[in-house]
Amino acid sequence: MNDRILLRMCRMSGHEMSFITEAFEGEWVVPLGPNVTGFEKDLEKFLGAGLPVVALSSGTAALHLGLIGLGVKEGDEVMVQSMTFSASVNPVRYVGAIPVMVDSEEDTWNMDPDLLDIAIADRIAKTGRKPKAIVVVCLYGMPAKYEQILKVAEKWEIPVLEDAAEAFGSEYDGRKCGCFGRYGVLSFNGNKMITTSGGGALVCPDEEASKKIMYFATQARLGYAYYQHKDIGYNYRMSNISAGIGRGQMYVAEEYIAHHRHRQQYYKDNLGNVEGITIHCNPDSRFDSNFWLSTALLADSLRIKGEEDAYASAVTSTVGGAGAVTGQGADVHTDCEPNTNVEALRLGLAKLGIETRPLWKPMHRQPVFSGFPSYCNGVSESLFHRGICLPSGPYVTDNDADRVINAIKSLIL
Ligand SMILES: *Cc1c(COP(=O)(O)O)cnc(C)c1O
């Protein structure tokens, strides 16, 4: 009853060990082998788009290689969704390119297509050069507005790199996320829809592209016995052990996705009618989010117990406590943080053993990216101020969700 309810934990299917055992018995304890190839085939079948998939060591590596696949080089500009996890943007810097952050629209919380169009026109006017790529994210599993985004991308003839790290199994117009851009990124980190304990994949447009990605992922080795190199390579291939976990997870992928969707519907049914709380939903029938995390927005008018203390305690617990913020950003008080009712709800729920989290803080408000261009409309900051992620995932039962729902109701003044 008093067990902690965590935000999102992965769960094993029971099939993983047999694949790992097979790998050990066959001496395939290396970053290639039958599990890697098998997992790639599983993913290709799951996506159902006839696109080749390359299994990699992380989603971040997939983003990095996706940019390389698109020929993004030092000094190029790359349009990126501002409201995301930093891993969508960091690889732009790995290749020495310049991230240009684009704000979100309110329906999906993803990149605003109209603002993207305006931003691209303005970049060309300012720099005389076309941005090299567009990184679109499906945040919390919600597909971006692909029809409009792809129209803008086609108009300017700029390729899309789709960050579907959170959107495994999400669909738009009946097609799986990860298959809309020139390249698509999947993640199997420990907190994602399915896990390989840490891993990712890049969905490629064709065999030629996947060969090129494979080449860069395996140290850019040319076919000589003495290891000839003409490019800088990376060690980004997925381990055969990790891939074994992935193959085991594929047995339950559909079940987990259904469970996440059920969880969001359950929160919607039981919290959706509480004044001041809005559960994030599919904008229309074309969108079918996997609801990797269920999320909610709190109205400014909603009063939560303990609001007066929310930030006072946040300062002491974050700066003083274990896991204290280190380095330059040690001051937790910035000019952009969640509203006090959101912070009070998070702290109140934590006291009741329930873990929640604010939404991703927009990249244009992150100290590390503040020097780069951004095109803003206020949407991502407003979402960040009002939003909270609720416990989701295979371990969160209906009983757990009832506890979360009742706890939230008990904290409303
Ligand atoms: C998790 C995540 C990534 C990175 O994936 P890793 O496998 O953790 O490297 C990239 N983008 C988004 C939006 C993510 O949530």
Short mmCIF file of C-alpha atoms and ligand atoms in Angstrom, two decimals:
data_model
loop_
_atom_site.label_atom_id
_atom_site.label_comp_id
_atom_site.label_asym_id
_atom_site.label_seq_id
_atom_site.Cartn_x
_atom_site.Cartn_y
_atom_site.Cartn_z
CA MET A 1 0.00 0.00 0.00
CA ASN A 2 2.77 2.42 0.89
CA ASP A 3 5.12 1.24 -1.85
CA ARG A 4 6.53 4.09 -3.87
CA ILE A 5 4.98 4.64 -7.26
CA LEU A 6 7.74 5.59 -9.67
CA LEU A 7 7.40 7.70 -12.78
CA ARG A 8 8.41 5.02 -15.26
CA MET A 9 10.15 1.68 -14.77
CA CYS A 10 10.91 -0.93 -17.38
CA ARG A 11 9.72 -4.48 -16.92
CA MET A 12 11.19 -7.71 -18.28
CA SER A 13 9.01 -10.10 -20.25
CA GLY A 14 10.76 -13.27 -19.09
CA HIS A 15 11.98 -14.06 -22.61
CA GLU A 16 15.16 -11.98 -22.35
CA MET A 17 17.37 -14.53 -20.56
CA SER A 18 17.03 -17.20 -23.22
CA PHE A 19 18.42 -14.81 -25.85
CA ILE A 20 21.24 -13.79 -23.52
CA THR A 21 22.04 -17.42 -22.70
CA GLU A 22 22.10 -18.21 -26.41
CA ALA A 23 24.57 -15.36 -26.90
CA PHE A 24 26.83 -16.67 -24.13
CA GLU A 25 26.68 -20.23 -25.38
CA GLY A 26 27.52 -19.14 -28.93
CA GLU A 27 30.37 -16.88 -27.69
CA TRP A 28 28.57 -13.92 -29.22
CA VAL A 29 29.48 -11.51 -26.41
CA VAL A 30 30.37 -8.76 -28.87
CA PRO A 31 28.74 -5.79 -30.58
CA LEU A 32 27.42 -7.90 -33.44
CA GLY A 33 25.77 -11.28 -33.79
CA PRO A 34 22.46 -13.10 -34.14
CA ASN A 35 20.63 -11.02 -31.51
CA VAL A 36 21.64 -7.74 -33.13
CA THR A 37 20.53 -8.93 -36.56
CA GLY A 38 17.42 -10.56 -35.09
CA PHE A 39 16.43 -7.44 -33.16
CA GLU A 40 16.86 -5.31 -36.29
CA LYS A 41 14.55 -7.66 -38.19
CA ASP A 42 12.03 -7.50 -35.31
CA LEU A 43 12.10 -3.71 -35.42
CA GLU A 44 11.74 -3.57 -39.21
CA LYS A 45 8.71 -5.83 -39.00
CA PHE A 46 7.23 -3.84 -36.12
CA LEU A 47 7.58 -0.54 -38.01
CA GLY A 48 6.07 -2.18 -41.09
CA ALA A 49 7.41 0.40 -43.52
CA GLY A 50 9.99 -1.74 -45.35
CA LEU A 51 12.77 0.49 -44.03
CA PRO A 52 16.13 -0.90 -42.87
CA VAL A 53 17.00 -0.40 -39.20
CA VAL A 54 20.50 -0.22 -37.67
CA ALA A 55 20.74 -1.12 -33.97
CA LEU A 56 23.04 1.21 -32.04
CA SER A 57 24.36 1.79 -28.54
CA SER A 58 21.90 4.61 -27.77
CA GLY A 59 19.28 6.93 -29.18
CA THR A 60 21.81 9.74 -28.82
CA ALA A 61 24.24 7.80 -31.05
CA ALA A 62 21.39 7.34 -33.54
CA LEU A 63 20.79 11.11 -33.61
CA HIS A 64 24.52 11.70 -34.10
CA LEU A 65 24.74 9.23 -36.99
CA GLY A 66 21.48 10.55 -38.47
CA LEU A 67 23.05 14.00 -38.70
CA ILE A 68 26.17 12.48 -40.28
CA GLY A 69 23.95 10.54 -42.69
CA LEU A 70 22.36 13.83 -43.73
CA GLY A 71 25.80 15.33 -44.30
CA VAL A 72 25.52 17.94 -41.53
CA LYS A 73 28.94 19.53 -41.02
CA GLU A 74 30.67 22.07 -38.85
CA GLY A 75 29.09 25.51 -39.15
CA ASP A 76 25.83 24.24 -40.73
CA GLU A 77 22.57 25.26 -39.10
CA VAL A 78 20.06 22.64 -37.93
CA MET A 79 16.46 23.48 -37.02
CA VAL A 80 15.58 21.68 -33.77
CA GLN A 81 12.46 21.44 -31.65
CA SER A 82 13.13 23.47 -28.52
CA MET A 83 10.78 21.57 -26.26
CA THR A 84 12.59 18.28 -25.83
CA PHE A 85 15.18 16.35 -23.88
CA SER A 86 18.72 17.67 -24.39
CA ALA A 87 19.76 14.52 -26.27
CA SER A 88 17.81 15.77 -29.32
CA VAL A 89 20.12 18.77 -29.56
CA ASN A 90 23.49 17.72 -28.13
CA PRO A 91 24.45 15.72 -31.26
CA VAL A 92 24.04 18.88 -33.36
CA ARG A 93 26.96 20.21 -31.34
CA TYR A 94 28.90 16.92 -31.65
CA VAL A 95 29.18 17.59 -35.39
CA GLY A 96 30.01 21.27 -34.78
CA ALA A 97 26.72 22.51 -36.25
CA ILE A 98 24.55 25.32 -34.91
CA PRO A 99 21.18 24.42 -33.36
CA VAL A 100 18.38 26.85 -34.23
CA MET A 101 15.57 26.27 -31.78
CA VAL A 102 11.93 26.35 -32.88
CA ASP A 103 9.03 26.60 -30.45
CA SER A 104 6.00 24.32 -30.20
CA GLU A 105 2.30 24.46 -31.00
CA GLU A 106 -0.33 23.75 -28.37
CA ASP A 107 -2.05 20.64 -29.79
CA THR A 108 0.87 18.21 -29.83
CA TRP A 109 3.46 20.24 -27.89
CA ASN A 110 5.82 19.54 -30.82
CA MET A 111 7.48 21.82 -33.37
CA ASP A 112 5.16 24.51 -34.74
CA PRO A 113 5.11 24.06 -38.55
CA ASP A 114 4.21 27.71 -39.25
CA LEU A 115 6.97 28.97 -37.01
CA LEU A 116 9.39 26.51 -38.63
CA ASP A 117 8.55 27.98 -42.04
CA ILE A 118 9.10 31.54 -40.78
CA ALA A 119 12.32 30.56 -39.02
CA ILE A 120 13.80 28.88 -42.11
CA ALA A 121 13.01 31.92 -44.26
CA ASP A 122 14.64 34.15 -41.66
CA ARG A 123 17.77 31.96 -41.38
CA ILE A 124 18.24 32.09 -45.14
CA ALA A 125 17.74 35.87 -45.12
CA LYS A 126 20.25 36.28 -42.28
CA THR A 127 22.95 33.80 -43.27
CA GLY A 128 22.46 33.37 -47.01
CA ARG A 129 22.46 29.60 -46.48
CA LYS A 130 19.77 26.98 -46.07
CA PRO A 131 19.64 25.00 -42.79
CA LYS A 132 20.92 21.47 -43.37
CA ALA A 133 18.32 19.46 -41.40
CA ILE A 134 15.18 19.63 -39.27
CA VAL A 135 15.07 17.63 -36.01
CA VAL A 136 11.43 17.00 -35.05
CA VAL A 137 10.52 15.23 -31.80
CA CYS A 138 7.43 13.21 -30.80
CA LEU A 139 7.31 14.40 -27.22
CA TYR A 140 6.00 11.96 -24.60
CA GLY A 141 5.02 9.79 -27.56
CA MET A 142 2.74 12.33 -29.24
CA PRO A 143 3.32 12.42 -33.00
CA ALA A 144 4.31 15.78 -34.42
CA LYS A 145 2.04 17.43 -36.99
CA TYR A 146 3.75 15.52 -39.76
CA GLU A 147 1.58 16.54 -42.66
CA GLN A 148 2.38 20.21 -42.08
CA ILE A 149 6.00 19.68 -40.98
CA LEU A 150 6.78 17.56 -44.05
CA LYS A 151 5.15 20.16 -46.30
CA VAL A 152 7.46 22.85 -44.93
CA ALA A 153 10.44 20.50 -45.23
CA GLU A 154 9.55 19.72 -48.86
CA LYS A 155 8.97 23.36 -49.71
CA TRP A 156 12.50 24.25 -48.57
CA GLU A 157 13.98 20.87 -49.57
CA ILE A 158 15.48 20.26 -46.14
CA PRO A 159 15.56 16.68 -44.83
CA VAL A 160 13.86 15.71 -41.54
CA LEU A 161 15.56 13.72 -38.79
CA GLU A 162 12.77 12.32 -36.66
CA ASP A 163 13.47 11.87 -32.96
CA ALA A 164 10.94 9.18 -32.08
CA ALA A 165 12.91 8.09 -28.99
CA GLU A 166 9.78 8.46 -26.84
CA ALA A 167 7.33 7.38 -29.53
CA PHE A 168 7.93 3.65 -30.01
CA GLY A 169 4.58 2.35 -31.32
CA SER A 170 2.96 5.78 -31.75
CA GLU A 171 1.15 6.31 -35.04
CA TYR A 172 0.12 9.19 -37.24
CA ASP A 173 -2.34 8.45 -40.04
CA GLY A 174 -1.88 4.75 -39.33
CA ARG A 175 1.90 4.90 -39.86
CA LYS A 176 4.45 4.30 -37.13
CA CYS A 177 6.55 7.17 -35.80
CA GLY A 178 10.20 6.78 -36.75
CA CYS A 179 9.27 6.33 -40.42
CA PHE A 180 8.34 9.91 -41.38
CA GLY A 181 11.72 11.58 -41.72
CA ARG A 182 14.67 10.73 -43.98
CA TYR A 183 16.06 9.10 -40.85
CA GLY A 184 14.22 8.11 -37.65
CA VAL A 185 15.59 7.66 -34.14
CA LEU A 186 14.45 5.06 -31.61
CA SER A 187 15.69 4.66 -28.02
CA PHE A 188 15.74 1.62 -25.78
CA ASN A 189 17.13 3.30 -22.70
CA GLY A 190 16.09 1.96 -19.32
CA ASN A 191 13.08 4.28 -19.09
CA LYS A 192 11.70 4.04 -22.61
CA MET A 193 8.73 2.02 -23.92
CA ILE A 194 10.92 -1.06 -24.31
CA THR A 195 14.51 -1.36 -23.12
CA THR A 196 17.74 -3.06 -24.08
CA SER A 197 19.24 -1.74 -20.79
CA GLY A 198 20.58 1.09 -22.93
CA GLY A 199 20.45 1.24 -26.71
CA GLY A 200 18.91 2.83 -29.74
CA ALA A 201 18.34 2.42 -33.45
CA LEU A 202 18.35 4.45 -36.62
CA VAL A 203 15.65 3.89 -39.22
CA CYS A 204 17.23 4.45 -42.63
CA PRO A 205 15.72 5.38 -46.01
CA ASP A 206 17.32 2.50 -47.97
CA GLU A 207 20.02 -0.17 -47.93
CA GLU A 208 22.68 2.17 -49.22
CA ALA A 209 22.05 4.59 -46.36
CA SER A 210 21.98 1.80 -43.77
CA LYS A 211 25.34 0.52 -45.06
CA LYS A 212 26.77 4.00 -44.65
CA ILE A 213 25.38 4.26 -41.09
CA MET A 214 26.77 0.80 -40.27
CA TYR A 215 30.16 1.91 -41.59
CA PHE A 216 30.27 5.01 -39.37
CA ALA A 217 28.95 3.00 -36.40
CA THR A 218 31.84 0.51 -36.67
CA GLN A 219 34.86 2.84 -36.74
CA ALA A 220 34.62 3.68 -40.46
CA ARG A 221 36.77 0.71 -41.39
CA LEU A 222 37.44 0.16 -45.04
CA GLY A 223 37.65 -3.41 -46.35
CA TYR A 224 41.38 -3.96 -45.98
CA ALA A 225 43.04 -6.50 -43.70
CA TYR A 226 45.22 -3.75 -42.26
CA TYR A 227 42.37 -1.35 -41.22
CA GLN A 228 42.39 1.50 -43.68
CA HIS A 229 40.44 4.68 -42.74
CA LYS A 230 39.42 7.73 -44.73
CA ASP A 231 36.71 8.99 -42.33
CA ILE A 232 36.37 9.56 -38.60
CA GLY A 233 34.38 6.63 -37.24
CA TYR A 234 32.46 5.78 -34.08
CA ASN A 235 31.97 2.74 -31.89
CA TYR A 236 28.18 2.91 -31.80
CA ARG A 237 26.97 -0.62 -32.62
CA MET A 238 24.58 -2.32 -30.21
CA SER A 239 25.98 -5.17 -28.12
CA ASN A 240 24.65 -8.65 -28.85
CA ILE A 241 23.75 -8.98 -25.15
CA SER A 242 21.69 -5.77 -25.16
CA ALA A 243 20.02 -6.85 -28.39
CA GLY A 244 19.03 -10.11 -26.66
CA ILE A 245 17.14 -8.07 -24.08
CA GLY A 246 15.52 -6.15 -26.93
CA ARG A 247 14.37 -9.35 -28.63
CA GLY A 248 12.83 -10.50 -25.34
CA GLN A 249 11.08 -7.14 -24.94
CA MET A 250 9.48 -7.42 -28.38
CA TYR A 251 7.22 -10.16 -26.96
CA VAL A 252 5.51 -7.56 -24.75
CA ALA A 253 5.92 -4.36 -26.79
CA GLU A 254 2.30 -4.29 -27.99
CA GLU A 255 1.03 -5.09 -24.50
CA TYR A 256 3.10 -2.29 -22.93
CA ILE A 257 1.98 0.22 -25.52
CA ALA A 258 -1.66 -0.72 -24.87
CA HIS A 259 -1.03 -0.40 -21.14
CA HIS A 260 0.38 3.12 -21.52
CA ARG A 261 -2.63 4.14 -23.60
CA HIS A 262 -4.95 2.65 -21.01
CA ARG A 263 -3.13 4.56 -18.27
CA GLN A 264 -3.61 7.88 -20.03
CA GLN A 265 -7.30 7.11 -20.65
CA TYR A 266 -7.70 6.20 -16.98
CA TYR A 267 -6.17 9.48 -15.83
CA LYS A 268 -8.36 11.30 -18.33
CA ASP A 269 -11.52 9.56 -17.11
CA ASN A 270 -10.73 10.23 -13.45
CA LEU A 271 -8.91 13.57 -13.47
CA GLY A 272 -10.15 15.12 -16.70
CA ASN A 273 -13.25 16.49 -14.98
CA VAL A 274 -11.33 18.11 -12.11
CA GLU A 275 -11.40 21.86 -12.63
CA GLY A 276 -7.95 23.21 -13.39
CA ILE A 277 -6.46 19.90 -14.59
CA THR A 278 -6.12 19.07 -18.29
CA ILE A 279 -4.82 15.65 -19.32
CA HIS A 280 -2.84 15.78 -22.58
CA CYS A 281 -4.81 13.99 -25.31
CA ASN A 282 -4.55 13.14 -29.01
CA PRO A 283 -5.65 16.30 -30.87
CA ASP A 284 -7.71 14.28 -33.38
CA SER A 285 -8.13 10.79 -34.78
CA ARG A 286 -5.05 11.02 -36.99
CA PHE A 287 -2.87 11.00 -33.87
CA ASP A 288 -2.36 7.85 -31.84
CA SER A 289 0.23 8.55 -29.15
CA ASN A 290 1.77 5.68 -27.22
CA PHE A 291 1.48 7.96 -24.15
CA TRP A 292 4.94 6.95 -23.01
CA LEU A 293 4.28 9.34 -20.15
CA SER A 294 0.83 10.59 -19.21
CA THR A 295 1.04 14.34 -18.74
CA ALA A 296 -1.20 17.02 -17.32
CA LEU A 297 -1.40 20.80 -17.31
CA LEU A 298 -2.44 22.71 -14.18
CA ALA A 299 -4.36 25.97 -14.58
CA ASP A 300 -2.81 28.98 -12.88
CA SER A 301 -5.98 29.26 -10.79
CA LEU A 302 -5.56 25.79 -9.25
CA ARG A 303 -4.45 26.08 -5.62
CA ILE A 304 -2.35 23.27 -4.13
CA LYS A 305 -1.50 22.69 -0.47
CA GLY A 306 1.95 23.92 0.53
CA GLU A 307 2.40 26.33 -2.36
CA GLU A 308 3.94 29.03 -0.17
CA ASP A 309 6.78 26.64 0.73
CA ALA A 310 7.21 24.99 -2.66
CA TYR A 311 10.32 26.80 -3.80
CA ALA A 312 11.78 27.39 -0.34
CA SER A 313 12.01 23.64 0.18
CA ALA A 314 13.12 23.04 -3.39
CA VAL A 315 16.17 25.20 -2.75
CA THR A 316 17.18 23.39 0.41
CA SER A 317 16.49 19.92 -0.96
CA THR A 318 18.23 20.47 -4.29
CA VAL A 319 21.23 22.53 -3.31
CA GLY A 320 21.89 20.94 0.04
CA GLY A 321 20.86 17.36 -0.53
CA ALA A 322 22.40 14.37 -2.18
CA GLY A 323 22.57 14.71 -5.93
CA ALA A 324 22.98 18.43 -5.52
CA VAL A 325 23.20 20.44 -8.67
CA THR A 326 26.86 20.97 -9.43
CA GLY A 327 28.84 23.19 -11.73
CA GLN A 328 27.75 26.49 -13.15
CA GLY A 329 24.03 25.95 -12.77
CA ALA A 330 24.11 25.42 -9.02
CA ASP A 331 21.48 28.10 -8.43
CA VAL A 332 18.20 26.23 -8.79
CA HIS A 333 16.26 29.47 -8.99
CA THR A 334 16.28 30.54 -12.60
CA ASP A 335 13.94 32.90 -14.38
CA CYS A 336 12.11 29.97 -15.95
CA GLU A 337 10.74 27.20 -13.77
CA PRO A 338 7.48 25.36 -13.11
CA ASN A 339 4.66 27.34 -11.50
CA THR A 340 4.44 27.09 -7.72
CA ASN A 341 1.27 24.95 -7.88
CA VAL A 342 3.10 22.42 -10.07
CA GLU A 343 6.09 22.35 -7.74
CA ALA A 344 3.81 22.07 -4.70
CA LEU A 345 1.97 19.16 -6.30
CA ARG A 346 5.24 17.40 -7.13
CA LEU A 347 6.52 17.81 -3.57
CA GLY A 348 3.17 16.88 -2.02
CA LEU A 349 2.95 13.72 -4.11
CA ALA A 350 6.58 12.83 -3.31
CA LYS A 351 5.68 12.90 0.38
CA LEU A 352 2.93 10.41 -0.40
CA GLY A 353 5.42 8.13 -2.17
CA ILE A 354 4.48 9.16 -5.70
CA GLU A 355 7.11 10.28 -8.18
CA THR A 356 6.22 12.91 -10.76
CA ARG A 357 8.34 15.26 -12.87
CA PRO A 358 8.00 18.64 -14.54
CA LEU A 359 7.89 18.68 -18.34
CA TRP A 360 11.10 18.97 -20.35
CA LYS A 361 12.50 22.45 -19.97
CA PRO A 362 12.75 24.09 -23.41
CA MET A 363 16.25 24.07 -24.86
CA HIS A 364 16.21 27.80 -25.62
CA ARG A 365 16.00 28.36 -21.85
CA GLN A 366 18.89 26.03 -21.07
CA PRO A 367 22.12 27.83 -20.15
CA VAL A 368 24.10 25.50 -22.44
CA PHE A 369 22.11 26.53 -25.54
CA SER A 370 21.24 30.12 -24.65
CA GLY A 371 23.78 31.54 -27.10
CA PHE A 372 22.15 29.95 -30.16
CA PRO A 373 19.34 31.38 -32.29
CA SER A 374 15.76 30.59 -31.31
CA TYR A 375 12.29 31.31 -32.72
CA CYS A 376 9.75 31.47 -29.93
CA ASN A 377 6.04 31.94 -29.52
CA GLY A 378 5.78 31.36 -25.76
CA VAL A 379 4.08 27.96 -26.07
CA SER A 380 6.87 25.70 -24.82
CA GLU A 381 7.62 27.97 -21.85
CA SER A 382 3.96 28.12 -20.95
CA LEU A 383 3.68 24.32 -21.15
CA PHE A 384 6.82 23.96 -19.05
CA HIS A 385 5.38 26.29 -16.41
CA ARG A 386 2.10 24.38 -16.16
CA GLY A 387 2.95 20.76 -16.91
CA ILE A 388 3.61 17.62 -14.90
CA CYS A 389 4.39 13.99 -15.86
CA LEU A 390 2.39 11.34 -14.04
CA PRO A 391 3.44 7.76 -13.20
CA SER A 392 3.08 5.60 -16.31
CA GLY A 393 4.43 2.29 -17.53
CA PRO A 394 3.94 -1.43 -17.07
CA TYR A 395 4.34 -1.39 -13.29
CA VAL A 396 1.67 1.27 -12.68
CA THR A 397 -1.56 -0.65 -12.06
CA ASP A 398 -5.10 0.73 -11.91
CA ASN A 399 -4.81 0.57 -8.10
CA ASP A 400 -1.62 2.64 -8.28
CA ALA A 401 -3.33 5.09 -10.59
CA ASP A 402 -6.22 5.35 -8.10
CA ARG A 403 -3.68 6.23 -5.44
CA VAL A 404 -2.18 8.91 -7.68
CA ILE A 405 -5.62 10.30 -8.56
CA ASN A 406 -6.80 10.38 -4.93
CA ALA A 407 -3.52 11.91 -3.79
CA ILE A 408 -3.81 14.68 -6.38
CA LYS A 409 -7.41 15.38 -5.34
CA SER A 410 -6.38 15.45 -1.68
CA LEU A 411 -3.71 18.07 -2.40
CA ILE A 412 -6.06 20.48 -4.16
CA LEU A 413 -7.24 23.28 -1.87
C1 LIG B 1 15.73 9.35 -24.42
C2 LIG B 1 15.72 10.36 -25.48
C3 LIG B 1 16.79 10.49 -26.38
C4 LIG B 1 18.09 9.75 -26.22
O1 LIG B 1 18.03 8.40 -26.20
P1 LIG B 1 19.16 7.57 -25.39
O2 LIG B 1 18.92 6.18 -25.84
O3 LIG B 1 18.88 7.79 -23.94
O4 LIG B 1 20.48 8.10 -25.80
C5 LIG B 1 16.69 11.40 -27.40
N1 LIG B 1 15.61 12.17 -27.55
C6 LIG B 1 14.56 12.10 -26.70
C7 LIG B 1 13.38 12.97 -26.93
C8 LIG B 1 14.59 11.21 -25.64
O5 LIG B 1 13.57 11.16 -24.77
#
